[in-house]
PDB file of C-alpha atoms in Angstrom:
ATOM      1  CA  MET A 228     -36.562 -14.623  66.046  1.00  0.00           C
ATOM      2  CA  GLY A 229     -35.728 -16.611  63.009  1.00  0.00           C
ATOM      3  CA  ALA A 230     -35.492 -15.848  59.020  1.00  0.00           C
ATOM      4  CA  GLY A 231     -34.279 -17.021  55.962  1.00  0.00           C
ATOM      5  CA  HIS A 232     -35.681 -21.061  55.336  1.00  0.00           C
ATOM      6  CA  ASP A 233     -34.179 -21.654  51.645  1.00  0.00           C
ATOM      7  CA  HIS A 234     -31.967 -24.353  52.771  1.00  0.00           C
ATOM      8  CA  GLY A 235     -31.204 -25.933  49.886  1.00  0.00           C
ATOM      9  CA  VAL A 236     -31.074 -23.101  47.566  1.00  0.00           C
ATOM     10  CA  THR A 237     -28.174 -23.084  46.436  1.00  0.00           C
ATOM     11  CA  GLU A 238     -27.473 -26.793  46.535  1.00  0.00           C
ATOM     12  CA  SER A 239     -30.071 -27.126  44.108  1.00  0.00           C
ATOM     13  CA  SER A 240     -28.781 -24.922  41.664  1.00  0.00           C
ATOM     14  CA  HIS A 241     -26.031 -26.997  41.337  1.00  0.00           C
ATOM     15  CA  GLU A 242     -27.488 -29.889  40.653  1.00  0.00           C
ATOM     16  CA  ARG A 243     -27.221 -29.622  36.681  1.00  0.00           C
ATOM     17  CA  PRO A 244     -23.610 -28.908  36.596  1.00  0.00           C
ATOM     18  CA  LEU A 245     -22.730 -32.568  39.372  1.00  0.00           C
ATOM     19  CA  TRP A 246     -25.311 -34.462  37.188  1.00  0.00           C
ATOM     20  CA  TRP A 247     -23.036 -33.384  34.043  1.00  0.00           C
ATOM     21  CA  ALA A 248     -19.874 -33.633  35.877  1.00  0.00           C
ATOM     22  CA  LEU A 249     -20.980 -37.117  36.617  1.00  0.00           C
ATOM     23  CA  GLY A 250     -21.229 -38.626  33.370  1.00  0.00           C
ATOM     24  CA  LEU A 251     -18.461 -37.721  31.998  1.00  0.00           C
ATOM     25  CA  THR A 252     -16.452 -39.102  34.582  1.00  0.00           C
ATOM     26  CA  ALA A 253     -18.721 -42.296  34.724  1.00  0.00           C
ATOM     27  CA  ILE A 254     -17.773 -42.600  31.340  1.00  0.00           C
ATOM     28  CA  PHE A 255     -14.127 -41.634  30.806  1.00  0.00           C
ATOM     29  CA  LEU A 256     -14.038 -44.196  34.605  1.00  0.00           C
ATOM     30  CA  VAL A 257     -14.370 -47.018  32.141  1.00  0.00           C
ATOM     31  CA  ALA A 258     -11.812 -46.124  30.126  1.00  0.00           C
ATOM     32  CA  GLU A 259      -9.103 -45.241  32.246  1.00  0.00           C
ATOM     33  CA  ILE A 260      -9.121 -48.759  33.447  1.00  0.00           C
ATOM     34  CA  VAL A 261      -9.216 -50.408  30.932  1.00  0.00           C
ATOM     35  CA  GLY A 262      -6.593 -47.930  29.650  1.00  0.00           C
ATOM     36  CA  GLY A 263      -4.348 -48.955  32.496  1.00  0.00           C
ATOM     37  CA  LEU A 264      -4.029 -52.350  32.608  1.00  0.00           C
ATOM     38  CA  LEU A 265      -3.805 -53.383  28.507  1.00  0.00           C
ATOM     39  CA  THR A 266      -0.560 -50.483  29.144  1.00  0.00           C
ATOM     40  CA  ASN A 267       0.265 -51.545  32.858  1.00  0.00           C
ATOM     41  CA  SER A 268       1.312 -48.406  33.796  1.00  0.00           C
ATOM     42  CA  LEU A 269       0.666 -47.442  37.468  1.00  0.00           C
ATOM     43  CA  ALA A 270       0.529 -43.830  37.043  1.00  0.00           C
ATOM     44  CA  LEU A 271      -3.073 -44.317  34.574  1.00  0.00           C
ATOM     45  CA  LEU A 272      -4.442 -46.835  37.328  1.00  0.00           C
ATOM     46  CA  SER A 273      -3.930 -44.792  40.530  1.00  0.00           C
ATOM     47  CA  ASP A 274      -5.845 -41.636  37.787  1.00  0.00           C
ATOM     48  CA  ALA A 275      -8.433 -44.689  37.384  1.00  0.00           C
ATOM     49  CA  ALA A 276      -8.477 -44.962  40.824  1.00  0.00           C
ATOM     50  CA  HIS A 277      -9.407 -41.621  41.502  1.00  0.00           C
ATOM     51  CA  MET A 278     -11.188 -41.274  39.253  1.00  0.00           C
ATOM     52  CA  GLY A 279     -13.721 -43.756  40.177  1.00  0.00           C
ATOM     53  CA  THR A 280     -13.371 -41.920  43.670  1.00  0.00           C
ATOM     54  CA  ASP A 281     -14.886 -38.409  41.545  1.00  0.00           C
ATOM     55  CA  VAL A 282     -17.748 -40.616  40.666  1.00  0.00           C
ATOM     56  CA  LEU A 283     -18.130 -42.239  44.211  1.00  0.00           C
ATOM     57  CA  ALA A 284     -18.040 -38.359  45.122  1.00  0.00           C
ATOM     58  CA  LEU A 285     -20.328 -36.698  42.751  1.00  0.00           C
ATOM     59  CA  GLY A 286     -22.727 -39.467  43.385  1.00  0.00           C
ATOM     60  CA  ILE A 287     -22.861 -37.851  46.613  1.00  0.00           C
ATOM     61  CA  SER A 288     -22.840 -34.754  46.462  1.00  0.00           C
ATOM     62  CA  LEU A 289     -26.311 -35.547  44.147  1.00  0.00           C
ATOM     63  CA  PHE A 290     -27.186 -37.299  46.958  1.00  0.00           C
ATOM     64  CA  ALA A 291     -26.984 -34.469  49.709  1.00  0.00           C
ATOM     65  CA  VAL A 292     -28.331 -32.233  47.357  1.00  0.00           C
ATOM     66  CA  ARG A 293     -31.712 -33.662  47.090  1.00  0.00           C
ATOM     67  CA  LEU A 294     -32.021 -34.636  50.402  1.00  0.00           C
ATOM     68  CA  SER A 295     -30.428 -31.588  51.662  1.00  0.00           C
ATOM     69  CA  ARG A 296     -33.509 -29.822  50.026  1.00  0.00           C
ATOM     70  CA  ARG A 297     -35.951 -31.909  51.524  1.00  0.00           C
ATOM     71  CA  PRO A 298     -37.907 -30.355  54.530  1.00  0.00           C
ATOM     72  CA  ALA A 299     -37.785 -30.355  58.882  1.00  0.00           C
ATOM     73  CA  ASP A 300     -39.672 -32.595  59.448  1.00  0.00           C
ATOM     74  CA  ALA A 301     -41.006 -33.933  63.511  1.00  0.00           C
ATOM     75  CA  LYS A 302     -37.799 -35.916  63.101  1.00  0.00           C
ATOM     76  CA  ARG A 303     -35.561 -33.375  62.453  1.00  0.00           C
ATOM     77  CA  THR A 304     -36.470 -29.533  62.942  1.00  0.00           C
ATOM     78  CA  TYR A 305     -33.479 -28.096  60.757  1.00  0.00           C
ATOM     79  CA  GLY A 306     -34.203 -30.391  58.205  1.00  0.00           C
ATOM     80  CA  TYR A 307     -31.417 -32.002  56.314  1.00  0.00           C
ATOM     81  CA  ALA A 308     -28.874 -29.171  55.594  1.00  0.00           C
ATOM     82  CA  ARG A 309     -26.270 -31.321  57.349  1.00  0.00           C
ATOM     83  CA  MET A 310     -26.376 -33.455  55.030  1.00  0.00           C
ATOM     84  CA  GLU A 311     -23.783 -31.303  52.907  1.00  0.00           C
ATOM     85  CA  ALA A 312     -21.841 -31.612  55.711  1.00  0.00           C
ATOM     86  CA  LEU A 313     -21.407 -35.705  55.774  1.00  0.00           C
ATOM     87  CA  GLY A 314     -21.035 -35.775  51.999  1.00  0.00           C
ATOM     88  CA  ALA A 315     -17.845 -33.751  52.273  1.00  0.00           C
ATOM     89  CA  MET A 316     -16.384 -36.286  55.395  1.00  0.00           C
ATOM     90  CA  VAL A 317     -17.028 -39.110  53.155  1.00  0.00           C
ATOM     91  CA  ASN A 318     -15.644 -37.256  50.202  1.00  0.00           C
ATOM     92  CA  GLY A 319     -12.452 -37.008  52.519  1.00  0.00           C
ATOM     93  CA  GLY A 320     -12.161 -40.510  53.659  1.00  0.00           C
ATOM     94  CA  LEU A 321     -11.909 -41.518  50.162  1.00  0.00           C
ATOM     95  CA  LEU A 322      -9.701 -39.646  48.728  1.00  0.00           C
ATOM     96  CA  PHE A 323      -7.695 -40.679  52.449  1.00  0.00           C
ATOM     97  CA  VAL A 324      -8.251 -43.986  51.121  1.00  0.00           C
ATOM     98  CA  VAL A 325      -7.596 -43.775  47.686  1.00  0.00           C
ATOM     99  CA  ALA A 326      -4.108 -41.995  47.672  1.00  0.00           C
ATOM    100  CA  GLY A 327      -2.660 -44.364  50.661  1.00  0.00           C
ATOM    101  CA  TYR A 328      -3.507 -47.804  48.720  1.00  0.00           C
ATOM    102  CA  ILE A 329      -1.453 -46.282  45.736  1.00  0.00           C
ATOM    103  CA  LEU A 330       1.092 -45.449  47.792  1.00  0.00           C
ATOM    104  CA  TRP A 331       1.306 -48.300  49.206  1.00  0.00           C
ATOM    105  CA  GLU A 332       1.520 -49.974  45.377  1.00  0.00           C
ATOM    106  CA  ALA A 333       4.174 -47.178  44.775  1.00  0.00           C
ATOM    107  CA  VAL A 334       6.514 -48.556  46.554  1.00  0.00           C
ATOM    108  CA  GLY A 335       6.909 -52.101  45.421  1.00  0.00           C
ATOM    109  CA  ARG A 336       6.985 -50.575  41.497  1.00  0.00           C
ATOM    110  CA  PHE A 337       9.780 -49.052  42.697  1.00  0.00           C
ATOM    111  CA  ARG A 338      12.083 -51.998  43.464  1.00  0.00           C
ATOM    112  CA  ASP A 339      10.802 -53.814  40.456  1.00  0.00           C
ATOM    113  CA  PRO A 340       9.007 -50.458  37.642  1.00  0.00           C
ATOM    114  CA  PRO A 341       7.665 -53.271  35.843  1.00  0.00           C
ATOM    115  CA  GLU A 342       6.920 -52.203  31.038  1.00  0.00           C
ATOM    116  CA  VAL A 343       4.864 -49.542  30.935  1.00  0.00           C
ATOM    117  CA  ALA A 344       3.219 -49.422  26.957  1.00  0.00           C
ATOM    118  CA  SER A 345       3.984 -45.218  27.482  1.00  0.00           C
ATOM    119  CA  MET A 346       2.289 -43.882  23.635  1.00  0.00           C
ATOM    120  CA  GLY A 347      -1.168 -46.006  24.945  1.00  0.00           C
ATOM    121  CA  MET A 348      -0.847 -44.333  28.848  1.00  0.00           C
ATOM    122  CA  LEU A 349      -0.353 -40.405  27.205  1.00  0.00           C
ATOM    123  CA  VAL A 350      -3.899 -40.390  25.002  1.00  0.00           C
ATOM    124  CA  VAL A 351      -5.836 -42.130  27.938  1.00  0.00           C
ATOM    125  CA  ALA A 352      -4.221 -39.414  29.587  1.00  0.00           C
ATOM    126  CA  VAL A 353      -4.982 -36.590  27.015  1.00  0.00           C
ATOM    127  CA  VAL A 354      -8.748 -37.767  26.855  1.00  0.00           C
ATOM    128  CA  GLY A 355      -8.975 -37.957  30.791  1.00  0.00           C
ATOM    129  CA  LEU A 356      -7.626 -34.325  31.232  1.00  0.00           C
ATOM    130  CA  ILE A 357      -9.910 -32.747  28.825  1.00  0.00           C
ATOM    131  CA  VAL A 358     -13.003 -34.903  31.042  1.00  0.00           C
ATOM    132  CA  ASN A 359     -11.407 -33.482  34.078  1.00  0.00           C
ATOM    133  CA  LEU A 360     -11.069 -29.876  32.101  1.00  0.00           C
ATOM    134  CA  ILE A 361     -14.738 -30.384  31.512  1.00  0.00           C
ATOM    135  CA  SER A 362     -15.665 -31.276  34.873  1.00  0.00           C
ATOM    136  CA  MET A 363     -14.281 -28.396  36.281  1.00  0.00           C
ATOM    137  CA  ARG A 364     -15.535 -25.991  34.169  1.00  0.00           C
ATOM    138  CA  LEU A 365     -18.771 -27.097  35.740  1.00  0.00           C
ATOM    139  CA  LEU A 366     -18.573 -27.337  39.550  1.00  0.00           C
ATOM    140  CA  LYS A 367     -15.838 -23.835  39.197  1.00  0.00           C
ATOM    141  CA  ALA A 368     -19.091 -22.002  40.378  1.00  0.00           C
ATOM    142  CA  GLY A 369     -20.506 -23.936  42.560  1.00  0.00           C
ATOM    143  CA  SER A 370     -17.100 -25.065  44.825  1.00  0.00           C
ATOM    144  CA  GLY A 371     -17.026 -21.667  46.799  1.00  0.00           C
ATOM    145  CA  GLU A 372     -20.481 -21.017  47.969  1.00  0.00           C
ATOM    146  CA  SER A 373     -20.534 -25.333  48.946  1.00  0.00           C
ATOM    147  CA  LEU A 374     -18.638 -26.808  50.677  1.00  0.00           C
ATOM    148  CA  ASN A 375     -20.733 -29.579  49.220  1.00  0.00           C
ATOM    149  CA  VAL A 376     -19.459 -29.503  45.539  1.00  0.00           C
ATOM    150  CA  HIS A 377     -15.942 -27.941  46.879  1.00  0.00           C
ATOM    151  CA  GLY A 378     -15.547 -31.446  47.463  1.00  0.00           C
ATOM    152  CA  ALA A 379     -16.796 -32.612  44.098  1.00  0.00           C
ATOM    153  CA  TYR A 380     -14.436 -29.990  42.390  1.00  0.00           C
ATOM    154  CA  LEU A 381     -11.490 -31.671  44.528  1.00  0.00           C
ATOM    155  CA  GLU A 382     -11.777 -34.566  43.888  1.00  0.00           C
ATOM    156  CA  VAL A 383     -11.483 -33.514  40.154  1.00  0.00           C
ATOM    157  CA  TRP A 384      -9.005 -30.830  40.698  1.00  0.00           C
ATOM    158  CA  ALA A 385      -6.790 -33.603  41.642  1.00  0.00           C
ATOM    159  CA  ASP A 386      -8.021 -36.086  38.718  1.00  0.00           C
ATOM    160  CA  MET A 387      -6.988 -33.254  36.228  1.00  0.00           C
ATOM    161  CA  LEU A 388      -3.158 -33.241  37.573  1.00  0.00           C
ATOM    162  CA  GLY A 389      -3.290 -36.998  38.038  1.00  0.00           C
ATOM    163  CA  SER A 390      -3.466 -37.142  34.113  1.00  0.00           C
ATOM    164  CA  VAL A 391      -0.951 -34.082  33.798  1.00  0.00           C
ATOM    165  CA  GLY A 392       1.121 -36.246  36.066  1.00  0.00           C
ATOM    166  CA  VAL A 393       0.533 -39.241  34.101  1.00  0.00           C
ATOM    167  CA  ILE A 394       0.634 -37.157  30.679  1.00  0.00           C
ATOM    168  CA  VAL A 395       4.199 -35.664  31.607  1.00  0.00           C
ATOM    169  CA  GLY A 396       5.160 -39.513  32.566  1.00  0.00           C
ATOM    170  CA  ALA A 397       4.260 -41.634  29.517  1.00  0.00           C
ATOM    171  CA  ILE A 398       6.660 -38.702  27.573  1.00  0.00           C
ATOM    172  CA  VAL A 399       9.744 -39.533  29.932  1.00  0.00           C
ATOM    173  CA  ILE A 400       9.369 -43.222  29.523  1.00  0.00           C
ATOM    174  CA  GLN A 401       8.841 -42.543  25.527  1.00  0.00           C
ATOM    175  CA  PHE A 402      11.626 -40.631  25.222  1.00  0.00           C
ATOM    176  CA  THR A 403      13.914 -42.267  27.668  1.00  0.00           C
ATOM    177  CA  GLY A 404      13.004 -45.561  28.976  1.00  0.00           C
ATOM    178  CA  PHE A 405      13.350 -44.262  32.660  1.00  0.00           C
ATOM    179  CA  ALA A 406      10.103 -46.951  34.000  1.00  0.00           C
ATOM    180  CA  ARG A 407      10.330 -45.252  37.759  1.00  0.00           C
ATOM    181  CA  VAL A 408       8.514 -42.344  36.531  1.00  0.00           C
ATOM    182  CA  ASP A 409       5.962 -44.269  36.769  1.00  0.00           C
ATOM    183  CA  PRO A 410       5.137 -44.623  40.127  1.00  0.00           C
ATOM    184  CA  ILE A 411       7.464 -41.295  41.053  1.00  0.00           C
ATOM    185  CA  VAL A 412       4.389 -39.538  39.303  1.00  0.00           C
ATOM    186  CA  ALA A 413       1.999 -41.886  41.660  1.00  0.00           C
ATOM    187  CA  VAL A 414       3.241 -40.881  45.146  1.00  0.00           C
ATOM    188  CA  LEU A 415       3.739 -37.550  43.859  1.00  0.00           C
ATOM    189  CA  ILE A 416      -0.833 -37.277  43.189  1.00  0.00           C
ATOM    190  CA  GLY A 417      -0.892 -39.099  46.607  1.00  0.00           C
ATOM    191  CA  LEU A 418       1.384 -36.824  48.152  1.00  0.00           C
ATOM    192  CA  TRP A 419      -0.864 -34.144  46.375  1.00  0.00           C
ATOM    193  CA  VAL A 420      -4.398 -35.308  47.605  1.00  0.00           C
ATOM    194  CA  LEU A 421      -3.001 -35.927  51.310  1.00  0.00           C
ATOM    195  CA  PRO A 422      -3.474 -32.818  52.974  1.00  0.00           C
ATOM    196  CA  ARG A 423      -6.439 -31.368  50.732  1.00  0.00           C
ATOM    197  CA  SER A 424      -8.331 -34.070  51.960  1.00  0.00           C
ATOM    198  CA  ALA A 425      -7.122 -33.362  55.153  1.00  0.00           C
ATOM    199  CA  SER A 426      -8.838 -29.887  55.273  1.00  0.00           C
ATOM    200  CA  LEU A 427     -11.798 -31.010  53.228  1.00  0.00           C
ATOM    201  CA  MET A 428     -12.601 -33.778  56.367  1.00  0.00           C
ATOM    202  CA  ARG A 429     -11.343 -30.909  58.601  1.00  0.00           C
ATOM    203  CA  ASP A 430     -13.927 -28.015  57.516  1.00  0.00           C
ATOM    204  CA  ALA A 431     -17.081 -30.305  56.945  1.00  0.00           C
ATOM    205  CA  GLY A 432     -15.875 -31.282  60.964  1.00  0.00           C
ATOM    206  CA  HIS A 433     -16.168 -28.049  61.805  1.00  0.00           C
ATOM    207  CA  ILE A 434     -19.156 -28.169  60.991  1.00  0.00           C
ATOM    208  CA  LEU A 435     -20.467 -31.418  62.209  1.00  0.00           C
ATOM    209  CA  MET A 436     -19.193 -29.892  65.779  1.00  0.00           C
ATOM    210  CA  GLN A 437     -20.982 -26.996  65.557  1.00  0.00           C
ATOM    211  CA  GLY A 438     -18.245 -24.511  65.192  1.00  0.00           C
ATOM    212  CA  VAL A 439     -18.160 -20.676  64.773  1.00  0.00           C
ATOM    213  CA  PRO A 440     -18.633 -20.140  60.476  1.00  0.00           C
ATOM    214  CA  LYS A 441     -15.490 -19.451  58.514  1.00  0.00           C
ATOM    215  CA  GLY A 442     -15.478 -15.294  58.601  1.00  0.00           C
ATOM    216  CA  ILE A 443     -17.562 -14.498  61.718  1.00  0.00           C
ATOM    217  CA  ASP A 444     -15.917 -13.308  64.120  1.00  0.00           C
ATOM    218  CA  LEU A 445     -17.572 -13.985  67.297  1.00  0.00           C
ATOM    219  CA  ASP A 446     -16.193 -11.232  69.340  1.00  0.00           C
ATOM    220  CA  LYS A 447     -17.823  -8.824  66.299  1.00  0.00           C
ATOM    221  CA  VAL A 448     -20.821 -10.607  67.093  1.00  0.00           C
ATOM    222  CA  ARG A 449     -21.141 -10.153  70.413  1.00  0.00           C
ATOM    223  CA  SER A 450     -20.753  -6.495  70.840  1.00  0.00           C
ATOM    224  CA  ALA A 451     -22.988  -5.634  67.850  1.00  0.00           C
ATOM    225  CA  ILE A 452     -25.654  -7.324  70.037  1.00  0.00           C
ATOM    226  CA  GLY A 453     -24.070  -5.368  73.135  1.00  0.00           C
ATOM    227  CA  SER A 454     -23.957  -1.706  71.517  1.00  0.00           C
ATOM    228  CA  THR A 455     -27.714  -2.002  70.966  1.00  0.00           C
ATOM    229  CA  PRO A 456     -29.448   0.733  72.607  1.00  0.00           C
ATOM    230  CA  GLY A 457     -31.276  -1.554  75.649  1.00  0.00           C
ATOM    231  CA  VAL A 458     -28.959  -4.026  75.576  1.00  0.00           C
ATOM    232  CA  ARG A 459     -28.210  -4.607  79.319  1.00  0.00           C
ATOM    233  CA  SER A 460     -25.616  -8.091  78.751  1.00  0.00           C
ATOM    234  CA  LEU A 461     -26.427 -10.907  76.825  1.00  0.00           C
ATOM    235  CA  HIS A 462     -25.388 -14.640  77.632  1.00  0.00           C
ATOM    236  CA  ASP A 463     -25.871 -18.197  75.827  1.00  0.00           C
ATOM    237  CA  LEU A 464     -24.432 -16.508  72.800  1.00  0.00           C
ATOM    238  CA  HIS A 465     -23.866 -19.154  69.791  1.00  0.00           C
ATOM    239  CA  VAL A 466     -23.507 -19.164  66.628  1.00  0.00           C
ATOM    240  CA  TRP A 467     -23.040 -22.298  64.444  1.00  0.00           C
ATOM    241  CA  ALA A 468     -23.583 -22.730  60.822  1.00  0.00           C
ATOM    242  CA  LEU A 469     -26.408 -25.944  59.662  1.00  0.00           C
ATOM    243  CA  GLY A 470     -24.596 -26.629  55.948  1.00  0.00           C
ATOM    244  CA  SER A 471     -21.269 -24.014  54.455  1.00  0.00           C
ATOM    245  CA  THR A 472     -23.954 -21.093  54.065  1.00  0.00           C
ATOM    246  CA  VAL A 473     -26.276 -21.213  55.946  1.00  0.00           C
ATOM    247  CA  PRO A 474     -25.509 -19.585  60.321  1.00  0.00           C
ATOM    248  CA  VAL A 475     -27.202 -19.608  62.364  1.00  0.00           C
ATOM    249  CA  LEU A 476     -27.509 -17.776  66.191  1.00  0.00           C
ATOM    250  CA  THR A 477     -28.973 -17.594  69.407  1.00  0.00           C
ATOM    251  CA  ALA A 478     -28.957 -15.938  72.321  1.00  0.00           C
ATOM    252  CA  HIS A 479     -30.569 -14.513  75.387  1.00  0.00           C
ATOM    253  CA  ILE A 480     -30.399 -10.812  76.022  1.00  0.00           C
ATOM    254  CA  VAL A 481     -31.360  -8.672  78.691  1.00  0.00           C
ATOM    255  CA  TYR A 482     -32.459  -5.509  78.268  1.00  0.00           C
ATOM    256  CA  GLY A 483     -33.853  -2.100  79.790  1.00  0.00           C
ATOM    257  CA  PRO A 484     -37.128   0.375  78.744  1.00  0.00           C
ATOM    258  CA  ASP A 485     -34.737   2.077  77.204  1.00  0.00           C
ATOM    259  CA  GLY A 486     -34.234  -0.110  73.897  1.00  0.00           C
ATOM    260  CA  GLY A 487     -38.149  -0.038  72.954  1.00  0.00           C
ATOM    261  CA  THR A 488     -40.446  -2.472  73.180  1.00  0.00           C
ATOM    262  CA  ALA A 489     -39.082  -5.937  72.884  1.00  0.00           C
ATOM    263  CA  GLU A 490     -40.461  -6.553  69.788  1.00  0.00           C
ATOM    264  CA  ALA A 491     -38.818  -3.698  68.221  1.00  0.00           C
ATOM    265  CA  MET A 492     -35.575  -4.606  69.790  1.00  0.00           C
ATOM    266  CA  ARG A 493     -35.874  -7.579  68.534  1.00  0.00           C
ATOM    267  CA  GLU A 494     -35.919  -6.823  65.168  1.00  0.00           C
ATOM    268  CA  SER A 495     -33.107  -4.041  65.409  1.00  0.00           C
ATOM    269  CA  ILE A 496     -30.422  -7.157  66.423  1.00  0.00           C
ATOM    270  CA  ALA A 497     -31.509  -9.331  64.049  1.00  0.00           C
ATOM    271  CA  SER A 498     -32.058  -6.939  60.844  1.00  0.00           C
ATOM    272  CA  GLY A 499     -27.989  -6.053  62.444  1.00  0.00           C
ATOM    273  CA  LEU A 500     -26.795  -9.427  62.200  1.00  0.00           C
ATOM    274  CA  ASN A 501     -28.105 -10.062  58.474  1.00  0.00           C
ATOM    275  CA  GLU A 502     -26.252  -6.532  57.741  1.00  0.00           C
ATOM    276  CA  ARG A 503     -23.693  -7.227  59.227  1.00  0.00           C
ATOM    277  CA  PHE A 504     -22.528 -10.894  59.472  1.00  0.00           C
ATOM    278  CA  GLY A 505     -25.037 -12.218  56.647  1.00  0.00           C
ATOM    279  CA  ILE A 506     -26.508 -13.947  59.624  1.00  0.00           C
ATOM    280  CA  ARG A 507     -30.078 -14.165  58.496  1.00  0.00           C
ATOM    281  CA  LYS A 508     -31.438 -17.353  61.514  1.00  0.00           C
ATOM    282  CA  ALA A 509     -31.018 -15.768  64.675  1.00  0.00           C
ATOM    283  CA  THR A 510     -33.079 -16.858  67.382  1.00  0.00           C
ATOM    284  CA  LEU A 511     -33.253 -14.107  70.463  1.00  0.00           C
ATOM    285  CA  GLN A 512     -34.987 -14.441  74.016  1.00  0.00           C
ATOM    286  CA  LEU A 513     -35.261 -10.678  75.986  1.00  0.00           C
ATOM    287  CA  GLU A 514     -35.363 -10.760  79.048  1.00  0.00           C
ATOM    288  CA  ALA A 515     -36.510  -8.309  81.367  1.00  0.00           C
ATOM    289  CA  SER A 516     -33.561 -10.327  84.545  1.00  0.00           C
ATOM    290  CA  SER A 517     -30.984 -12.724  83.106  1.00  0.00           C
ATOM    291  CA  CYS A 518     -32.030 -16.214  83.734  1.00  0.00           C
ATOM    292  CA  GLU A 519     -28.847 -17.210  84.314  1.00  0.00           C
ATOM    293  CA  GLN A 520     -29.613 -16.486  87.934  1.00  0.00           C
ATOM    294  CA  THR A 521     -31.524 -19.387  89.035  1.00  0.00           C
ATOM    295  CA  VAL A 522     -33.873 -20.452  91.958  1.00  0.00           C
ATOM    296  CA  THR A 523     -33.814 -22.564  94.029  1.00  0.00           C
ATOM    297  CA  HIS A 524     -35.838 -24.263  96.894  1.00  0.00           C
ATOM    298  CA  ASP A 525     -35.598 -26.172  99.806  1.00  0.00           C
ATOM    299  CA  ALA A 526     -36.439 -29.906  99.212  1.00  0.00           C
ATOM    300  CA  PRO A 527     -39.888 -31.688 100.693  1.00  0.00           C
ATOM    301  CA  PRO A 528     -39.526 -32.804 104.019  1.00  0.00           C
TER     302      PRO A 528
END
């Protein structure tokens, strides 16, 4: 028995904030690239690079949101809910590439730090910080409910820290003339982003590999089903997620007559899974004897 077919409801509820965040980020990206080139600041350009991945990441997130709302069809019987995890995986990969490039570029600047126009760097970074804070506010609600939105939120969070770092660097250069603080800030941004990118990709990979969703203990699920009156045993128990908020369960259950009718037992188990574990899509095959007991036949002469 399965219940709950609203795969895209949560995702679609966060589409408008994603659009606003994308618009703000895209507009400021142009200003930050121009500012980084004019001031010759690697820290500012690294922040612009992250901002560029934000634009792409938010675009991917919106694409995934829209596609995940498409209904199941003859080729994709579960629909497009997995687009959420695919979008998060791409976003994590983008963060990795950008952080790696900035770290590589910073090495050269440590050896020969160029002149940096600190005041222009400061002005652009302050505006960037304001844009990032607004975008973070827009995406915060959805970041705890959707892996896809969480990936976009993480991108913006990294940019916010980058803007703070650039502001600090600009102030240091302005008052001390210590130009090496620029690549130092860029390195710190890259080192902050890398482990969080790995975490995002790990979570997305876990979903794509059909791992047990976070917050669900498989042993407790097995125990809950096994304690239902009339259940003799169960096998082929699988729990995975279509997206970060859509857990799915399938199981074969061997039952006896003391549990009532098969339909009543199925309803009882499905209701318990929904109440205790939030599993609304449960496909339960009830068997009078285990289908694991295979029957062999002699081959014809």
